[in-house]
Amino acid sequence: MLGYLAKRLSYFAVLMLVAAFLAYLLAATALSPRAYFQARQPPPPAAQVDAQLASLGLDPRQPVLVRFAHWAGHAARGDLGLSIKGGSVNDEFGRRVGVSLRLLVLGTLLGTVLGVAVGVWGAVRQYRLSDRTTTLLAFVLLSTPTFLLALLLKIGALALNQATGRQLISFTGEATPDLRGSFATVLADRGVHLLLPTLSIGLATLASYSRYQRSAMLDVLGSDYLRTAEAKGLSRREVLVKHGLRTALIPMSTFFAFGFLGVLTGATFTEKIFGWHGMGEWFIDSINNNDVNAVVAVNLFAAGTVLCAGLLADLTHAALDPRVRH
Amino acid sequence: MLAEVADVAEHAPVRRARITLARFLRHRGAMAGTVVVALLFLLAFAGPHLTPWSYSDIDYAALRQPPSAAHWWGTNGIGQDIFSQTVRGLQKSLLIGLAVAVSATTLAALVGAVAGYFGGRSERVLLFVVDLLLIFPSFLIISIISPRLRSGGWVAFVGLLAVFGWMISARVVRTLTISLKERQFVRAAQFMGVRPLTIVFRHILPSTASFLIIDATIAVGGAVMTETSLSYFGFGVQPPDVSLGTLIADGTPSAVTYPWIFFFPAVLLVVFVVAVNLVGDGLRDAIDPTSGAAGGRPLVRATQPPGDAVLDIRDLRVSFGPAPILRGVDLTVRRGEVLGVVGESGSGKSMTALAALGLLPAGASVTGSIGVVGEQVVGANRRTLGRLRGNRVAIIFQDSLSALTPVYRIGDQIAEAVRAHRDVDRATARRRAVELLALVGIPDPQVRAQAFPEEFSGGMRQRVMIAMAIANDPDLIIADEPTTALDVTVQAQILDVLRTAQRETGAALVLISHDLGVIARMADRVAVMYAGRIVEHATTAELFARPLMPYTLGLIGAVPRPDVGRRQNLVPIPGRPPGPREHTGCPFADRCPMVEPACREAEPELLGRDGHEVACRRAGEIAERALTPTEVYGIPATRPPVPARGGEPVLDVRGLVKTFPRDRGKVFKKRVGSVHAVDGVDLRIGRGETLALVGESGCGKSTTLFEILGRTAPRTGSIELLGRPVDGTWDKAGDVQLVFQDPHASLDPRLPVGDIVAEPMRARRASAKAIAARVPEVLRLVGLEPGHAGRFPHEFSGGQRQRIAIARALSVEPALLVLDEPVSALDVSVQAGVLNLLRDLKERLGLAYLFVTHDLAVVATIADRVSVMYLGRIVETGDVDAVFGAPGHPYTRALLSAVPIPDPAVERGRERILLTGEPPGAGTRPTGCRFRSRCPRYAELGRPDVCAAQDPALTGDARRQTACHFATPATT
Ligand code: SF4
Ligand code: SF4
């Protein structure tokens, strides 16, 4: 088991290195930081722009590999460079990472747990009204892009607030600015702010998980070993949970890694739409600003979280399937 | 679970495509989805002609107007018509979605199939790219690149989306391809010499079509969603052009104040994607035969009180929708008794077994009565069933890895059965599990209890199933084909254990088997099933001595018997069992040689005379004239002996050795030595001669066969065909062809029979004219009609399919036909026909056969010579008469004695040599005699040293050679 983990970790490390390299290459060649400076009023002289670019490590006269080596040298020491506005990417990263993680973790938890539950329920009640209803709902959710779902939630909340005449659901930012009060008030405020963003990324995950879990469970429900378990005289619950769900969860652990991608992508929209200053928002803004170093940093963040999800999936798999440990 | 139903349904000559279409049309969601998609396409392309406004027109007089007659869906902030804008955006989104889906799916299919088929580097690169893309979300990449592509327009955008959208599907195609590669029809094509790329395009890609179609459908929705998402952020379609995404983005700020600007495009987007997904879902359901469209509520009603025998089934009727599977079954089993149930597949045997435990699939209508120790099973609630199952009545399924939960240890699964009915703690239950394992003969039970099911061999798993069944001293054990797919030696052991278990517990046993030999050995009484009813029922001795129904006579006459041999003329029952339907006459009438018009008028009832019940109008006549199977079926009782032709060798194998690297470790593969799968084998087959190669699974017979078919010079030893060493090239004169075991798997279901038969000729670049002339010829040769060339494999029965496979092999006039277990997947009634055909072909065409099998009875009927293989070596070889008449090697003797003979008088009086243990894995290469660990003679002689010290060589005369230091002297 330890050997297996070590192997996975080293594979992940290789992936991460290649990802960092490609991310840099892509960002450095596809973005044009020069445009950012030239768009200033009044346009600065070319020499000055060059100097500024060079100070950011983005001197276009140098080959991109040299620029990468320069960046990698700093990155290895934990320095992700300067953003195009001159600030430290590290500082910005630090400010934003918590914001995003909060959304990602909550959204994933919500989606996974409820998705599995709904999927199993649907499989057991296959073709009944409840199954058909959840299926249809899942399809509608799956067919709504996250940005649209977020918008709809926002519009709904806005309408609700207007109708009741009170700020029932706050949805801009992560907290009400300058709110003073007890710890509980602050916590409740943050909770309310979390509601819509978490929902908008959690619901999509929930929908897709429920579909996959349903079909995984249906496969297992038709299996011979479930019939054997029934023939032993086990109760329905034991058959379904101990023999059914346990094995139906195994393929889901692989899907968990894929599913996390969706959460991550969804979070980008959610942050932008609800005004959360997280990594996703930063990403969109950085592209628009042609901010190479920041874009690379966000890509690294994305790669890192997906790899963590992958590792978690591996561990879950090993926990569910003792044959892997064996 | 529905295997039997599916098997019957499969016989129905209805095209699969038509069934799929019908299922799709019945799928309400899918139909709704299709209609919506069609309407939206219509709207997208006809819409612009419906209004005078073009999407870019500006109506300065109407800013932010709500829907009106002039502007149906209102206008936006600069006075553009929302309807024409939305329609234009829809058009754009649909086009992009379609283009992306088609290109991404094509790419995925090609890359996935090639990577999966060829493996190696291409596969590793694919997997790495997919992983890389996983940690590097494509959305991010596209966002970065897309703004730079503005000049390329939307074609470049489509390309970008496709380039980043194919990987996950490619990975699925790869997985599918890898499993297809193992499918027999693909391997058959490989052995016929079809080129790899042709195989990919002819066999692999069409087989993944259903997945690809579904995938492409869903990908349309996915691409539209991605496109709109990107456009929302300005990374997609660029102004002045519009797409649903840009429209939604434009409408967002004023969504509450001027909702029409936002909602029309948003709703259209969601509706479209939902519809597409529904279509994809419907396709999946329609293609997947296991997805059940639930019909009406099934009727489950006990119509009689339960009797008080251990098992008392009365007038049991089971149906799925309109298809009746059981049509009135009556059975009674008393304490301590063994009832055998026989019949062809699809006769309803297994359904009866499942019904007895209340394990029928949901959707089954059940009426009648099933009493188990006096309790009613039909319509019983879960608690009652839970109390009975595993406690009073237990079931043993046909071995398959899947019958045990893969993630729990063997011991725990047995302990669970104990704890389900007894109030004992975990430790006690575990101890009991170990005891039970010891009882069913698992060596080292304490340690083996810790193993997972996949670590056990088939025979061991079957012992586990028996242990589980007897855990609570049941009153009734039902064994459903418990030894099918096991080696004869292991079968003999399992039957022995089953017998012991039944005696120990005093339970009644219902033994379901298609093998009359097994029934003759085990059963006290036998019930013969046909088309969902019992058609004959008697004590075992009576039934085998005086069968009265033509069907039973056919079944008995079809079984090859090692004690009769080549003279035996096997009785083939013509036709195939009817599908699940009601019958107005005798259901056997279409296949019965004694049918008379009255038979078709009313279904004969099961009537008894002295405890011998039979459902046949002419049973009296059969009894009176004491008709034998061959008489009833009108064929000669024996075949005239055909002298073996011998002559110059067609195949000459000398000293063949084949080793495989042995790996250890699941994750880190390390080579820790080699496995000698074949270890010095000699084989010689003369023209017109049949050599049978027999042995248990894992003895190396398949490896030998694939070495010969591989046609490359072996590392060690030599293979000569018609006197020429093989060197990897095709030689018309020395061609070898192969017939696989399972005709369901070895014929590509998507090709018409004519194409299948012609495939080896095509691989050898035969002209179209030659093919057109040859195909009807070979079809006639194997007893089919030239007109069959245009039909598809699924329209044929198992026996006919095997004939197609034989025709395919014969199309290139091979010198040698290799037959790999050609009849073991067939029902015995069908098997007889194929064996007869093979014998006829050999006589007429002077073919040479290499017949690989584990079934010694078949060998006795068809082979001239036999070679018995054990652990990579030939241990005995010679003329069949000499070897089977008086086997010299202890292993041959044991194999022969393990073959059950369908004659209780012979079967029960026979001396039986039970081999202990299982065939050792191919990895072991013991010193001295390899058979030592299981040799009864070695044990009997007090373990003589010479067996351990010296590897016995094959010695003997021309008629027989034996590799044993203590070979029994030939008595013939
Ligand atoms: S009833 Fe007629 S058709 Fe049926 S088995 Fe008897 S003789 Fe044959
Ligand atoms: S040589 Fe010895 S161990 Fe081998 S088969 Fe003969 S008697 Fe048995």
Coordinates of N, CA, C and O in Angstrom, one line a residue, chain A residues 31-148:
Chain A
L31 N -0.6 35.1 -24.2 CA -0.9 36.4 -23.7 C 0.1 37.4 -24.2 O 1.3 37.1 -24.4
S32 N -0.3 38.6 -24.3 CA 0.7 39.7 -24.7 C 0.7 40.8 -23.6 O -0.1 41.7 -23.7
P33 N 1.5 40.6 -22.7 CA 1.6 41.6 -21.6 C 1.9 43.0 -22.1 O 1.5 44.0 -21.5
R34 N 2.6 43.1 -23.3 CA 2.8 44.4 -23.8 C 1.6 45.2 -24.0 O 1.5 46.4 -23.8
A35 N 0.5 44.5 -24.5 CA -0.7 45.2 -24.7 C -1.2 45.9 -23.5 O -1.8 47.0 -23.6
Y36 N -1.0 45.3 -22.3 CA -1.5 45.9 -21.1 C -0.9 47.3 -20.9 O -1.6 48.2 -20.5
F37 N 0.4 47.3 -21.1 CA 1.1 48.6 -20.9 C 0.8 49.6 -22.0 O 0.6 50.8 -21.7
Q38 N 0.7 49.1 -23.2 CA 0.4 50.0 -24.3 C -1.0 50.6 -24.2 O -1.3 51.7 -24.7
A39 N -1.9 49.9 -23.5 CA -3.2 50.4 -23.4 C -3.3 51.6 -22.4 O -4.4 52.2 -22.2
R40 N -2.2 51.9 -21.7 CA -2.2 53.0 -20.7 C -2.4 54.3 -21.4 O -1.9 54.5 -22.5
Q41 N -2.9 55.2 -20.7 CA -3.0 56.6 -21.2 C -2.1 57.5 -20.4 O -2.3 57.6 -19.2
P42 N -1.2 58.3 -20.9 CA -0.8 58.2 -22.3 C 0.1 56.9 -22.5 O 0.7 56.5 -21.6
P43 N 0.1 56.4 -23.8 CA 1.0 55.2 -24.0 C 2.4 55.5 -23.6 O 3.0 56.5 -24.1
P44 N 3.0 54.7 -22.8 CA 4.4 54.9 -22.4 C 5.3 54.6 -23.6 O 5.0 53.8 -24.5
P45 N 6.5 55.1 -23.6 CA 7.5 54.8 -24.7 C 7.9 53.3 -24.7 O 7.9 52.7 -23.6
A46 N 8.2 52.9 -25.9 CA 8.5 51.4 -26.0 C 9.6 51.0 -25.1 O 9.5 49.9 -24.5
A47 N 10.6 51.8 -25.0 CA 11.8 51.4 -24.1 C 11.3 51.1 -22.7 O 11.7 50.2 -22.1
Q48 N 10.4 52.0 -22.3 CA 10.0 51.9 -20.9 C 9.2 50.6 -20.7 O 9.3 49.9 -19.7
V49 N 8.3 50.3 -21.7 CA 7.6 49.1 -21.6 C 8.5 47.9 -21.6 O 8.3 47.0 -20.7
D50 N 9.5 47.9 -22.4 CA 10.5 46.8 -22.4 C 11.1 46.6 -21.1 O 11.2 45.5 -20.6
A51 N 11.5 47.7 -20.5 CA 12.1 47.6 -19.2 C 11.2 47.0 -18.1 O 11.5 46.2 -17.3
Q52 N 9.9 47.5 -18.2 CA 8.9 46.9 -17.3 C 8.7 45.5 -17.4 O 8.6 44.7 -16.5
L53 N 8.6 45.1 -18.7 CA 8.4 43.7 -19.0 C 9.6 42.9 -18.5 O 9.4 41.8 -17.9
A54 N 10.8 43.4 -18.7 CA 12.0 42.7 -18.3 C 11.9 42.5 -16.7 O 12.3 41.5 -16.2
S55 N 11.5 43.6 -16.1 CA 11.5 43.5 -14.6 C 10.5 42.4 -14.1 O 10.6 41.9 -13.0
L56 N 9.5 42.1 -14.9 CA 8.5 41.1 -14.6 C 9.0 39.7 -15.0 O 8.4 38.7 -14.8
G57 N 10.2 39.7 -15.7 CA 10.6 38.4 -16.2 C 10.0 38.0 -17.5 O 10.0 36.8 -17.9
L58 N 9.4 39.0 -18.2 CA 8.6 38.7 -19.4 C 9.2 39.3 -20.6 O 8.5 39.5 -21.6
D59 N 10.5 39.6 -20.6 CA 11.1 40.3 -21.7 C 10.9 39.4 -23.0 O 11.4 38.3 -23.1
P60 N 10.1 40.0 -23.9 CA 9.8 39.2 -25.1 C 11.0 38.9 -26.0 O 10.9 38.1 -26.9
R61 N 12.1 39.7 -25.8 CA 13.3 39.4 -26.6 C 14.0 38.2 -26.2 O 14.8 37.6 -27.0
Q62 N 13.7 37.7 -25.0 CA 14.3 36.4 -24.6 C 13.5 35.3 -25.1 O 12.3 35.4 -25.1
P63 N 14.1 34.1 -25.5 CA 13.4 33.0 -25.9 C 12.5 32.5 -24.7 O 12.9 32.7 -23.5
V64 N 11.3 31.9 -25.0 CA 10.4 31.6 -24.0 C 11.0 30.6 -23.0 O 10.7 30.6 -21.8
L65 N 11.9 29.7 -23.5 CA 12.4 28.7 -22.6 C 13.3 29.4 -21.5 O 13.3 29.0 -20.3
V66 N 14.0 30.4 -21.9 CA 14.8 31.2 -21.0 C 14.0 31.8 -19.9 O 14.2 31.8 -18.7
R67 N 12.9 32.4 -20.4 CA 11.9 33.0 -19.5 C 11.4 32.0 -18.5 O 11.3 32.2 -17.3
F68 N 11.1 30.8 -19.0 CA 10.6 29.8 -18.2 C 11.6 29.4 -17.1 O 11.3 29.2 -15.9
A69 N 12.9 29.2 -17.6 CA 13.9 28.8 -16.6 C 14.0 29.9 -15.5 O 14.1 29.5 -14.3
H70 N 14.0 31.1 -15.9 CA 14.0 32.2 -14.9 C 12.9 32.1 -13.9 O 13.1 32.1 -12.7
W71 N 11.7 31.9 -14.5 CA 10.5 31.8 -13.6 C 10.6 30.5 -12.7 O 10.3 30.6 -11.5
A72 N 11.0 29.4 -13.3 CA 11.1 28.2 -12.6 C 12.1 28.3 -11.5 O 11.9 27.8 -10.4
G73 N 13.2 29.0 -11.7 CA 14.2 29.2 -10.7 C 13.6 29.9 -9.5 O 13.8 29.4 -8.3
H74 N 12.8 30.9 -9.7 CA 12.2 31.6 -8.6 C 11.1 30.7 -8.0 O 10.9 30.6 -6.8
A75 N 10.3 30.0 -8.9 CA 9.2 29.2 -8.3 C 9.7 28.1 -7.4 O 9.1 27.8 -6.4
A76 N 10.8 27.6 -7.8 CA 11.4 26.5 -7.0 C 11.7 27.0 -5.6 O 11.6 26.3 -4.6
R77 N 12.0 28.3 -5.5 CA 12.2 28.9 -4.1 C 10.9 29.4 -3.5 O 11.0 30.1 -2.5
G78 N 9.8 29.1 -4.2 CA 8.6 29.5 -3.6 C 8.2 30.9 -4.0 O 7.3 31.6 -3.3
D79 N 8.8 31.5 -5.0 CA 8.4 32.8 -5.4 C 7.8 32.8 -6.8 O 8.4 32.4 -7.8
L80 N 6.5 33.1 -6.9 CA 5.8 33.0 -8.1 C 5.9 34.3 -9.0 O 5.1 34.4 -10.0
G81 N 6.7 35.2 -8.6 CA 7.0 36.4 -9.5 C 6.0 37.5 -9.1 O 5.3 37.5 -8.1
L82 N 6.1 38.5 -10.0 CA 5.3 39.7 -9.8 C 4.1 39.7 -10.7 O 4.2 39.3 -11.9
S83 N 3.0 40.3 -10.3 CA 1.9 40.4 -11.2 C 2.1 41.6 -12.1 O 3.0 42.5 -11.8
I84 N 1.3 41.8 -13.1 CA 1.6 42.8 -14.1 C 1.4 44.2 -13.5 O 1.9 45.2 -13.9
K85 N 0.6 44.2 -12.4 CA 0.4 45.5 -11.7 C 1.6 45.8 -10.8 O 1.6 46.9 -10.1
G86 N 2.5 44.9 -10.7 CA 3.7 45.1 -9.8 C 3.6 44.5 -8.5 O 4.6 44.4 -7.8
G87 N 2.5 44.0 -8.0 CA 2.4 43.3 -6.7 C 2.9 41.9 -6.8 O 3.2 41.4 -7.8
S88 N 3.1 41.4 -5.6 CA 3.6 40.0 -5.5 C 2.5 39.0 -5.8 O 1.4 39.1 -5.2
V89 N 2.8 38.1 -6.7 CA 1.8 37.1 -7.0 C 1.5 36.2 -5.7 O 0.4 35.9 -5.4
N90 N 2.6 36.0 -5.0 CA 2.5 35.2 -3.8 C 1.4 35.8 -2.8 O 0.6 35.1 -2.3
D91 N 1.5 37.1 -2.6 CA 0.6 37.7 -1.7 C -0.8 37.6 -2.1 O -1.7 37.3 -1.4
E92 N -1.0 37.9 -3.4 CA -2.4 37.8 -4.0 C -2.9 36.4 -3.8 O -4.0 36.1 -3.4
F93 N -2.0 35.4 -4.1 CA -2.4 34.0 -4.0 C -2.8 33.7 -2.6 O -3.9 33.1 -2.4
G94 N -2.1 34.2 -1.6 CA -2.4 33.9 -0.2 C -3.8 34.5 0.1 O -4.5 33.9 0.9
R95 N -4.0 35.7 -0.4 CA -5.3 36.4 0.0 C -6.5 35.6 -0.6 O -7.5 35.5 0.0
R96 N -6.3 35.0 -1.8 CA -7.4 34.4 -2.5 C -7.6 32.9 -2.3 O -8.8 32.4 -2.4
V97 N -6.5 32.3 -1.9 CA -6.7 30.8 -1.9 C -7.7 30.3 -0.9 O -8.5 29.4 -1.2
G98 N -7.8 30.9 0.2 CA -8.8 30.5 1.2 C -10.2 30.6 0.7 O -11.0 29.8 0.9
V99 N -10.4 31.8 0.0 CA -11.8 32.1 -0.5 C -12.2 30.9 -1.4 O -13.3 30.4 -1.3
S100 N -11.3 30.5 -2.3 CA -11.7 29.5 -3.3 C -11.8 28.1 -2.6 O -12.8 27.4 -2.9
L101 N -10.9 27.8 -1.7 CA -11.0 26.5 -1.1 C -12.3 26.3 -0.4 O -12.9 25.2 -0.4
R102 N -12.7 27.4 0.3 CA -14.0 27.3 1.1 C -15.1 26.8 0.1 O -15.8 25.9 0.4
L103 N -15.2 27.5 -1.0 CA -16.2 27.2 -2.0 C -16.0 25.8 -2.5 O -17.0 25.0 -2.6
L104 N -14.8 25.4 -2.9 CA -14.6 24.1 -3.5 C -14.9 23.0 -2.6 O -15.6 22.0 -3.0
V105 N -14.4 23.1 -1.3 CA -14.6 22.0 -0.4 C -16.1 21.8 -0.1 O -16.7 20.7 -0.2
L106 N -16.8 23.0 0.2 CA -18.2 22.9 0.5 C -19.0 22.3 -0.7 O -19.9 21.5 -0.5
G107 N -18.7 22.9 -1.9 CA -19.5 22.5 -3.1 C -19.3 21.0 -3.3 O -20.2 20.3 -3.6
T108 N -18.0 20.5 -3.2 CA -17.7 19.1 -3.5 C -18.5 18.2 -2.5 O -19.1 17.2 -2.8
L109 N -18.4 18.6 -1.2 CA -19.0 17.8 -0.1 C -20.5 17.7 -0.4 O -21.1 16.6 -0.4
L110 N -21.1 18.9 -0.6 CA -22.6 18.9 -0.9 C -22.9 18.0 -2.1 O -23.8 17.2 -2.0
G111 N -22.2 18.2 -3.2 CA -22.5 17.5 -4.4 C -22.3 16.0 -4.2 O -23.1 15.2 -4.6
T112 N -21.2 15.6 -3.6 CA -20.8 14.2 -3.5 C -21.8 13.5 -2.6 O -22.4 12.5 -3.0
V113 N -22.0 14.0 -1.4 CA -22.8 13.2 -0.5 C -24.3 13.1 -1.0 O -24.8 12.0 -1.1
L114 N -24.8 14.3 -1.3 CA -26.2 14.2 -1.8 C -26.3 13.5 -3.1 O -27.3 12.8 -3.3
G115 N -25.4 13.7 -4.0 CA -25.4 13.0 -5.3 C -25.4 11.5 -5.1 O -26.2 10.8 -5.7
V116 N -24.6 11.0 -4.2 CA -24.5 9.5 -4.0 C -25.9 9.1 -3.4 O -26.5 8.1 -3.9
A117 N -26.4 9.8 -2.5 CA -27.6 9.4 -1.9 C -28.8 9.4 -2.9 O -29.5 8.4 -3.0
V118 N -28.9 10.5 -3.7 CA -29.9 10.5 -4.7 C -29.8 9.4 -5.7 O -30.8 8.8 -6.1
G119 N -28.6 9.1 -6.1 CA -28.3 8.1 -7.1 C -28.7 6.7 -6.6 O -29.4 6.0 -7.3
V120 N -28.3 6.4 -5.4 CA -28.7 5.1 -4.8 C -30.2 5.0 -4.7 O -30.8 4.0 -5.1
W121 N -30.8 6.0 -4.2 CA -32.3 6.0 -4.1 C -33.0 5.8 -5.4 O -33.9 5.0 -5.5
G122 N -32.5 6.5 -6.4 CA -33.1 6.4 -7.7 C -32.9 5.0 -8.3 O -33.8 4.4 -8.9
A123 N -31.7 4.4 -8.1 CA -31.5 3.0 -8.6 C -32.4 2.0 -7.9 O -33.0 1.2 -8.6
V124 N -32.6 2.2 -6.6 CA -33.4 1.2 -5.9 C -34.9 1.3 -6.3 O -35.6 0.4 -6.4
R125 N -35.2 2.6 -6.6 CA -36.6 2.8 -7.0 C -36.7 3.0 -8.5 O -37.5 3.8 -8.9
Q126 N -35.9 2.3 -9.2 CA -35.9 2.5 -10.7 C -37.2 2.5 -11.3 O -38.1 1.6 -11.0
Y127 N -37.4 3.5 -12.2 CA -38.6 3.6 -13.0 C -39.9 4.0 -12.2 O -41.0 4.1 -12.7
R128 N -39.7 4.2 -10.8 CA -40.9 4.7 -10.1 C -41.0 6.2 -10.3 O -40.0 6.8 -10.8
L129 N -42.0 6.7 -9.8 CA -42.2 8.2 -10.0 C -41.0 9.0 -9.4 O -40.5 9.9 -10.0
S130 N -40.6 8.5 -8.1 CA -39.5 9.3 -7.5 C -38.3 9.3 -8.3 O -37.5 10.2 -8.5
D131 N -38.0 8.1 -8.9 CA -36.8 8.0 -9.8 C -36.9 8.8 -11.0 O -36.0 9.6 -11.4
R132 N -38.1 8.8 -11.6 CA -38.3 9.6 -12.8 C -38.2 11.1 -12.5 O -37.6 11.8 -13.3
T133 N -38.7 11.5 -11.4 CA -38.6 12.9 -11.0 C -37.2 13.3 -10.8 O -36.7 14.3 -11.3
T134 N -36.4 12.6 -10.0 CA -35.0 13.0 -9.7 C -34.2 12.9 -11.0 O -33.4 13.7 -11.3
T135 N -34.6 11.9 -11.9 CA -33.9 11.9 -13.2 C -34.1 13.1 -14.0 O -33.1 13.7 -14.5
L136 N -35.3 13.5 -14.1 CA -35.6 14.7 -14.9 C -35.0 16.0 -14.3 O -34.3 16.8 -15.0
L137 N -35.0 16.1 -12.9 CA -34.4 17.2 -12.3 C -32.9 17.2 -12.5 O -32.3 18.3 -12.9
A138 N -32.3 16.0 -12.5 CA -30.9 15.9 -12.7 C -30.5 16.3 -14.1 O -29.6 17.1 -14.3
F139 N -31.4 15.9 -15.0 CA -31.1 16.3 -16.4 C -31.2 17.8 -16.6 O -30.4 18.4 -17.3
V140 N -32.2 18.4 -16.0 CA -32.3 19.9 -16.1 C -31.1 20.6 -15.5 O -30.5 21.5 -16.1
L141 N -30.7 20.1 -14.4 CA -29.5 20.7 -13.7 C -28.2 20.5 -14.6 O -27.4 21.4 -14.8
L142 N -28.1 19.3 -15.1 CA -27.0 19.0 -15.9 C -26.9 19.8 -17.2 O -25.9 20.0 -17.8
S143 N -28.1 20.2 -17.6 CA -28.2 20.9 -18.9 C -28.1 22.4 -18.7 O -28.3 23.2 -19.7
T144 N -27.9 22.9 -17.5 CA -27.8 24.3 -17.2 C -26.4 24.6 -16.9 O -25.8 24.1 -15.9
P145 N -25.7 25.4 -17.8 CA -24.3 25.7 -17.5 C -24.2 26.4 -16.1 O -25.2 27.1 -15.7
T146 N -23.1 26.2 -15.4 CA -23.0 26.8 -14.1 C -23.3 28.3 -14.1 O -23.9 28.8 -13.2
F147 N -22.8 28.9 -15.1 CA -22.9 30.4 -15.1 C -24.4 30.8 -15.1 O -24.8 31.7 -14.4
L148 N -25.2 30.0 -15.9 CA -26.6 30.3 -16.0 C -27.3 30.0 -14.7 O -28.1 30.7 -14.2

